[in-house]
CSV table of C-alpha atoms in Angstrom, one decimal:
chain,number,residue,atom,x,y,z
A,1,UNK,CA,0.0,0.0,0.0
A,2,UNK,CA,1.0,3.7,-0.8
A,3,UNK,CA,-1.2,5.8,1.2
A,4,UNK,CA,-3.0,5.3,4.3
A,5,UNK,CA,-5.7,7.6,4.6
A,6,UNK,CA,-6.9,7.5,8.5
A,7,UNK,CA,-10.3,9.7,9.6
A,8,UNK,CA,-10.9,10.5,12.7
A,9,UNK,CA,-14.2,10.0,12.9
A,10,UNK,CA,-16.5,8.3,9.8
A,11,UNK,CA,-18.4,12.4,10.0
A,12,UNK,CA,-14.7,13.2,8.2
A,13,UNK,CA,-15.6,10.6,5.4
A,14,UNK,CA,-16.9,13.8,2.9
A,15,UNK,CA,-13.0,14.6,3.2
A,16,UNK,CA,-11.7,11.6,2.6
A,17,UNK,CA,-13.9,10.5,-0.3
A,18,UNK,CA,-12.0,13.6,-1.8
A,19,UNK,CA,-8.5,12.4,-1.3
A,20,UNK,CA,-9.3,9.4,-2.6
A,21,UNK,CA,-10.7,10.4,-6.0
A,22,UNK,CA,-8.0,11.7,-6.7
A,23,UNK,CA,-5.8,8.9,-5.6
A,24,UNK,CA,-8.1,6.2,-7.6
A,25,UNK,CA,-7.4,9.2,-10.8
A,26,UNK,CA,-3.6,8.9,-10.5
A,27,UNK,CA,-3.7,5.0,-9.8
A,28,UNK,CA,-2.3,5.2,-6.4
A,29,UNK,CA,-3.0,2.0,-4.1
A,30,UNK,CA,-4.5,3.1,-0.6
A,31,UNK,CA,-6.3,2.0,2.0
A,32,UNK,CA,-8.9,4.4,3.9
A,33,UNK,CA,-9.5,3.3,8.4
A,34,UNK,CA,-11.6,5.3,10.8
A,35,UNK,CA,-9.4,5.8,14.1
A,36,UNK,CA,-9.8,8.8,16.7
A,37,UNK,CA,-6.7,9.9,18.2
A,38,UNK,CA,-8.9,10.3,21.9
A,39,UNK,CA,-10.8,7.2,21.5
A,40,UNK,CA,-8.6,4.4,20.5
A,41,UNK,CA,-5.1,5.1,20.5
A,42,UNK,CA,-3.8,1.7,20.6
A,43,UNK,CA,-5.4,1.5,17.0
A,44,UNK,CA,-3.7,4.7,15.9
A,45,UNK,CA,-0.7,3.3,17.0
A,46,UNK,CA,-1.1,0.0,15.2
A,47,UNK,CA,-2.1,1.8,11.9
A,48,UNK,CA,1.0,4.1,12.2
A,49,UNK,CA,3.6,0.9,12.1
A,50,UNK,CA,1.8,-0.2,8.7
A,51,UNK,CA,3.6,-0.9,5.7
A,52,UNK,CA,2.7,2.4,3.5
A,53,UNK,CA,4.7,5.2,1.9
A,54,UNK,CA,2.8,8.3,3.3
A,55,UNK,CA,-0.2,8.9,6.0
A,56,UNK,CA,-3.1,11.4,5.4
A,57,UNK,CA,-4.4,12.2,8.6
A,58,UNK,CA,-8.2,13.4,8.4
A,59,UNK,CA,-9.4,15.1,11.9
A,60,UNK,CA,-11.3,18.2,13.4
A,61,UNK,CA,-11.4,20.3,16.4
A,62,UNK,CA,-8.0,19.7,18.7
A,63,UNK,CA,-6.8,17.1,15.6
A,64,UNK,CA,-5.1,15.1,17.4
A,65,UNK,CA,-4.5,12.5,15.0
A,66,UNK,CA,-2.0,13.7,12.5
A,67,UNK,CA,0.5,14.5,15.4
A,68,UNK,CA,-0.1,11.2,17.0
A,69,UNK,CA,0.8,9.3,13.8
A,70,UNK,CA,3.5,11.0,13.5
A,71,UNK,CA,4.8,10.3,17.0
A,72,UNK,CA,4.8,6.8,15.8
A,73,UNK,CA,6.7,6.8,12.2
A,74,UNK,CA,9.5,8.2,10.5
A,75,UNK,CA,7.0,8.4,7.1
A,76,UNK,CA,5.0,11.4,5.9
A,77,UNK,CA,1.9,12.6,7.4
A,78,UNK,CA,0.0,15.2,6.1
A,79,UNK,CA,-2.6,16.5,8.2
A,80,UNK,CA,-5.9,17.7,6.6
A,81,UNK,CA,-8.1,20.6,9.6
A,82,UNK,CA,-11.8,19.8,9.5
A,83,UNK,CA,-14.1,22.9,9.5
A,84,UNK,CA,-15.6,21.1,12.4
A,85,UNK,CA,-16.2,24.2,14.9
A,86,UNK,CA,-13.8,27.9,14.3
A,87,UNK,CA,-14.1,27.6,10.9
A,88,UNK,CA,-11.9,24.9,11.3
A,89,UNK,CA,-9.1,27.2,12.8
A,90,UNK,CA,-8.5,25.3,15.7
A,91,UNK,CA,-7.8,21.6,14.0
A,92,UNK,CA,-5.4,23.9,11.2
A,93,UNK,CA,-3.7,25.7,14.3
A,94,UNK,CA,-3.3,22.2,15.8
A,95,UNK,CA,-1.6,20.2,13.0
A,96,UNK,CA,0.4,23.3,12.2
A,97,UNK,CA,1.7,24.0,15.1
A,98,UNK,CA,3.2,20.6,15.9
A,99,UNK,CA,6.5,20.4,18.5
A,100,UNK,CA,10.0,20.6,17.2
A,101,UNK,CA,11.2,17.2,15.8
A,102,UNK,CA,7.8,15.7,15.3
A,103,UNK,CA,6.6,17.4,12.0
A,104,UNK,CA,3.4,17.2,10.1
A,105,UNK,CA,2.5,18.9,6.7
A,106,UNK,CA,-0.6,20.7,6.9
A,107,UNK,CA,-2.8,21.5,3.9
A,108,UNK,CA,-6.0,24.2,3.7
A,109,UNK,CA,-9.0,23.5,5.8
A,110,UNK,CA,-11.3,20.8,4.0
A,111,UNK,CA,-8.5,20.4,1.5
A,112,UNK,CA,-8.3,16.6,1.1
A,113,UNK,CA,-7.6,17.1,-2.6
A,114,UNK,CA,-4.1,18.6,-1.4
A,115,UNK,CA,-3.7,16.3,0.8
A,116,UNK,CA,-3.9,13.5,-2.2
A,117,UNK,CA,-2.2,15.6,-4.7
A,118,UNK,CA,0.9,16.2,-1.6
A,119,UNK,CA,1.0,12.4,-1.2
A,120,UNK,CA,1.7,12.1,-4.9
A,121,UNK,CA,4.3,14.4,-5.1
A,122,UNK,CA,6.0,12.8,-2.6
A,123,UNK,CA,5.3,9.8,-3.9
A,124,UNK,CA,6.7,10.8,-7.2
A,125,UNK,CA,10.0,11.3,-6.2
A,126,UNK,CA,10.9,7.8,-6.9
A,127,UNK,CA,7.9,7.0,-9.4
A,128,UNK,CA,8.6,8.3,-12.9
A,129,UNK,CA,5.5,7.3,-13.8
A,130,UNK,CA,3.4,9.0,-11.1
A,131,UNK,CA,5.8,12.2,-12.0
A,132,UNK,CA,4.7,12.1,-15.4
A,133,UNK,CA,0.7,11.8,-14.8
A,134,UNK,CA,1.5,15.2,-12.4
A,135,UNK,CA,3.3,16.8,-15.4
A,136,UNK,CA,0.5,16.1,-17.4
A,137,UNK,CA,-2.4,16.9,-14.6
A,138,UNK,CA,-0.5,20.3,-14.3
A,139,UNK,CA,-0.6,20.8,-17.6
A,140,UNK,CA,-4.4,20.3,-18.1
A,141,UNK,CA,-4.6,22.9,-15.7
A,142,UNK,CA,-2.5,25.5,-17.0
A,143,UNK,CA,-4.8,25.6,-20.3
């Protein structure tokens, strides 16, 4: 598996369905689990030490989860804020503002097509053909 897409609640699954259109569009295998941060962190845990390239972490309000995979792995996480409650503010603030040494990438509030589209870059780095379907979706867009 690539990507491991983890919600923290199934009310995050509108975001999620997002990143993974676009990861079904670029052919990228990934797998999509429901797992709060608060609620079952032995299952966080577990997801964190699976066998995938890059995490996108899916949570609102004190989003928790992002930082906790992190604490876990030496792979990518990108952290996607929820508009849950402060406009989403808060769960942005939260995944942003993550300790020194423990970092997570943060993309726009709601913005699980980032998130998606971050994975694949990174993902591209050692996937020619993944670079070239980004080339080409950049290119579509420029015209």
């Amino acid at each position: 598996m690539k990507v491991l897409v983890v919600m923290g609640s199934k009310s995050d699954s509108h975001i999620a369905e997002r990143v993974t259109k676009v990861l079904e569009e670029f052919g990228v295998e990934h797998e999509v689990e429901v797992a709060s941060a608060h609620r079952n962190p032995k299952k966080v845990e577990e997801l964190a030490k699976k066998d995938c390239d890059v995490f996108i972490a899916i949570a609102g309000l004190s989003a928790a989860l992002p930082g906790v995979i992190a604490s876990h792995t030496t792979k990518p996480v990108i952290g996607v804020p929820v508009s849950a409650k402060l406009g989403g503010l808060d769960a942005l603030l939260s995944i942003a503002q993550m300790p020194p040494g423990i970092p997570v990438a943060a993309v726009g509030i709601d913005n699980g097509k980032n998130a998606a589209l971050l994975a694949i870059e990174i993902l591209a780095l050692k996937d020619e053909t993944l670079k070239k379907k980004l080339e080409e979706y950049r290119e579509k867009m420029r015209s």
